[in-house]
Amino acid sequence: QVQLVESGGRLVQAGDSLTLSCAASGSAFSSNSMGWFRRGPGKEREFVAAINWRHGTTHYADFVQDRFTISRDNAKNTVYLQMSTLGPEDTAVYYCAASPHLLTEVLTMYNYWGQGTQVTVSS
């Protein structure tokens, strides 16, 4: 199977930038795309961004508003989420996920998940 491990979450101040990493291991070519989701306090898990492994095409949630960039390093089997201009509303546990689909924002289309990494933005 595919193992996903997120890292990089921490406490930051409003307006700061932060980069999250997701290291994937296990079977090669088992997924066509990767995504980031998040769950804030008292909220449902929501889509943040997705990227196609092969072509690097991306898709973002509307709330991102050009503040986040998803990228990947195929040689390292690692996906990144670069975040800037963070605000308290971005406080959440961020999850990395893998999908057999080419590019999707639908949570149920992801079949592997990491454990999550906590991002806290103070105001």
mmCIF file of C-alpha atoms in Angstrom:
data_model
loop_
_atom_site.group_PDB
_atom_site.id
_atom_site.type_symbol
_atom_site.label_atom_id
_atom_site.label_comp_id
_atom_site.label_asym_id
_atom_site.label_seq_id
_atom_site.Cartn_x
_atom_site.Cartn_y
_atom_site.Cartn_z
ATOM 1 C CA GLN A 1 0.000 0.000 0.000
ATOM 2 C CA VAL A 2 0.908 3.677 0.035
ATOM 3 C CA GLN A 3 2.247 5.319 3.181
ATOM 4 C CA LEU A 4 1.862 9.087 3.564
ATOM 5 C CA VAL A 5 3.589 11.165 6.221
ATOM 6 C CA GLU A 6 2.947 14.895 6.600
ATOM 7 C CA SER A 7 5.353 17.271 8.282
ATOM 8 C CA GLY A 8 5.937 20.981 8.746
ATOM 9 C CA GLY A 9 2.900 21.994 10.765
ATOM 10 C CA ARG A 10 3.543 24.442 13.600
ATOM 11 C CA LEU A 11 2.358 27.552 15.385
ATOM 12 C CA VAL A 12 2.742 30.738 13.333
ATOM 13 C CA GLN A 13 1.594 34.341 13.475
ATOM 14 C CA ALA A 14 -1.036 35.837 11.195
ATOM 15 C CA GLY A 15 0.570 36.949 7.952
ATOM 16 C CA ASP A 16 3.329 34.344 8.142
ATOM 17 C CA SER A 17 4.236 31.727 5.560
ATOM 18 C CA LEU A 18 4.621 27.991 6.046
ATOM 19 C CA THR A 19 5.417 24.993 3.863
ATOM 20 C CA LEU A 20 4.024 21.538 4.531
ATOM 21 C CA SER A 21 5.535 18.342 3.152
ATOM 22 C CA CYS A 22 4.040 14.956 2.394
ATOM 23 C CA ALA A 23 6.417 12.052 1.875
ATOM 24 C CA ALA A 24 4.953 9.077 0.024
ATOM 25 C CA SER A 25 6.329 5.556 0.147
ATOM 26 C CA GLY A 26 5.197 2.103 -0.918
ATOM 27 C CA SER A 27 3.989 0.913 -4.304
ATOM 28 C CA ALA A 28 5.045 3.087 -7.231
ATOM 29 C CA PHE A 29 2.453 4.248 -9.747
ATOM 30 C CA SER A 30 -0.357 3.394 -7.357
ATOM 31 C CA SER A 31 -1.749 6.940 -7.464
ATOM 32 C CA ASN A 32 -2.237 9.497 -10.225
ATOM 33 C CA SER A 33 -2.738 12.560 -8.064
ATOM 34 C CA MET A 34 -2.197 13.924 -4.582
ATOM 35 C CA GLY A 35 -4.283 16.293 -2.547
ATOM 36 C CA TRP A 36 -4.278 18.379 0.605
ATOM 37 C CA PHE A 37 -7.324 18.571 2.849
ATOM 38 C CA ARG A 38 -7.854 20.266 6.179
ATOM 39 C CA ARG A 39 -10.206 20.129 9.153
ATOM 40 C CA GLY A 40 -10.530 23.195 11.332
ATOM 41 C CA PRO A 41 -12.015 23.277 14.840
ATOM 42 C CA GLY A 42 -15.690 22.336 14.682
ATOM 43 C CA LYS A 43 -15.619 22.013 10.890
ATOM 44 C CA GLU A 44 -15.767 19.209 8.355
ATOM 45 C CA ARG A 45 -12.749 18.097 6.410
ATOM 46 C CA GLU A 46 -12.455 20.271 3.302
ATOM 47 C CA PHE A 47 -10.473 20.236 0.090
ATOM 48 C CA VAL A 48 -7.496 22.568 -0.197
ATOM 49 C CA ALA A 49 -5.455 21.684 -3.292
ATOM 50 C CA ALA A 50 -4.585 18.825 -5.635
ATOM 51 C CA ILE A 51 -1.846 18.046 -8.136
ATOM 52 C CA ASN A 52 -1.352 15.483 -10.885
ATOM 53 C CA TRP A 53 1.849 13.493 -10.426
ATOM 54 C CA ARG A 54 2.749 13.220 -14.094
ATOM 55 C CA HIS A 55 1.784 16.585 -15.554
ATOM 56 C CA GLY A 56 1.845 18.835 -12.519
ATOM 57 C CA THR A 57 -1.594 20.263 -13.248
ATOM 58 C CA THR A 58 -3.222 21.757 -10.167
ATOM 59 C CA HIS A 59 -6.597 22.626 -8.709
ATOM 60 C CA TYR A 60 -7.359 24.795 -5.675
ATOM 61 C CA ALA A 61 -10.248 25.480 -3.355
ATOM 62 C CA ASP A 62 -11.800 28.911 -3.723
ATOM 63 C CA PHE A 63 -10.747 30.031 -0.250
ATOM 64 C CA VAL A 64 -7.085 29.668 -1.177
ATOM 65 C CA GLN A 65 -7.286 32.960 -3.105
ATOM 66 C CA ASP A 66 -3.824 32.580 -4.659
ATOM 67 C CA ARG A 67 -2.180 32.278 -1.238
ATOM 68 C CA PHE A 68 -1.251 28.591 -1.488
ATOM 69 C CA THR A 69 0.813 26.657 -3.999
ATOM 70 C CA ILE A 70 0.875 22.883 -4.307
ATOM 71 C CA SER A 71 3.921 21.286 -5.908
ATOM 72 C CA ARG A 72 5.620 17.934 -6.167
ATOM 73 C CA ASP A 73 9.078 16.397 -6.484
ATOM 74 C CA ASN A 74 8.570 13.149 -8.370
ATOM 75 C CA ALA A 75 12.109 11.914 -7.697
ATOM 76 C CA LYS A 76 11.533 12.242 -3.952
ATOM 77 C CA ASN A 77 7.883 11.147 -4.019
ATOM 78 C CA THR A 78 7.099 14.254 -2.033
ATOM 79 C CA VAL A 79 4.288 16.790 -2.314
ATOM 80 C CA TYR A 80 4.422 20.265 -0.817
ATOM 81 C CA LEU A 81 1.907 22.898 0.173
ATOM 82 C CA GLN A 82 3.402 26.379 0.287
ATOM 83 C CA MET A 83 1.179 28.730 2.254
ATOM 84 C CA SER A 84 1.462 32.480 2.625
ATOM 85 C CA THR A 85 -0.515 35.294 4.242
ATOM 86 C CA LEU A 86 -1.878 32.862 6.774
ATOM 87 C CA GLY A 87 -4.770 33.875 8.983
ATOM 88 C CA PRO A 88 -6.533 32.364 11.998
ATOM 89 C CA GLU A 89 -9.107 30.860 9.633
ATOM 90 C CA ASP A 90 -6.338 28.620 8.276
ATOM 91 C CA THR A 91 -5.892 26.927 11.638
ATOM 92 C CA ALA A 92 -6.566 23.232 11.065
ATOM 93 C CA VAL A 93 -5.143 19.760 10.866
ATOM 94 C CA TYR A 94 -3.823 19.387 7.330
ATOM 95 C CA TYR A 95 -3.998 15.975 5.665
ATOM 96 C CA CYS A 96 -2.179 14.612 2.648
ATOM 97 C CA ALA A 97 -4.026 12.105 0.461
ATOM 98 C CA ALA A 98 -3.485 10.006 -2.666
ATOM 99 C CA SER A 99 -5.999 9.288 -5.426
ATOM 100 C CA PRO A 100 -6.193 7.031 -8.499
ATOM 101 C CA HIS A 101 -7.952 9.873 -10.320
ATOM 102 C CA LEU A 102 -6.021 12.344 -12.447
ATOM 103 C CA LEU A 103 -7.141 15.424 -10.534
ATOM 104 C CA THR A 104 -10.041 15.733 -8.118
ATOM 105 C CA GLU A 105 -11.351 17.761 -5.192
ATOM 106 C CA VAL A 106 -13.745 15.018 -4.073
ATOM 107 C CA LEU A 107 -12.732 13.558 -0.726
ATOM 108 C CA THR A 108 -14.185 10.113 -1.401
ATOM 109 C CA MET A 109 -12.007 9.706 -4.476
ATOM 110 C CA TYR A 110 -8.870 9.574 -2.320
ATOM 111 C CA ASN A 111 -7.952 6.138 -0.996
ATOM 112 C CA TYR A 112 -4.818 6.782 1.080
ATOM 113 C CA TRP A 113 -4.412 9.321 3.866
ATOM 114 C CA GLY A 114 -1.671 10.592 6.114
ATOM 115 C CA GLN A 115 -2.035 11.146 9.836
ATOM 116 C CA GLY A 116 -2.285 14.911 9.568
ATOM 117 C CA THR A 117 -0.135 17.795 10.758
ATOM 118 C CA GLN A 118 -1.387 20.655 12.928
ATOM 119 C CA VAL A 119 -1.164 24.232 11.673
ATOM 120 C CA THR A 120 -2.078 26.920 14.170
ATOM 121 C CA VAL A 121 -2.236 30.590 13.185
ATOM 122 C CA SER A 122 -2.437 33.086 16.036
ATOM 123 C CA SER A 123 -4.075 36.494 15.628
#
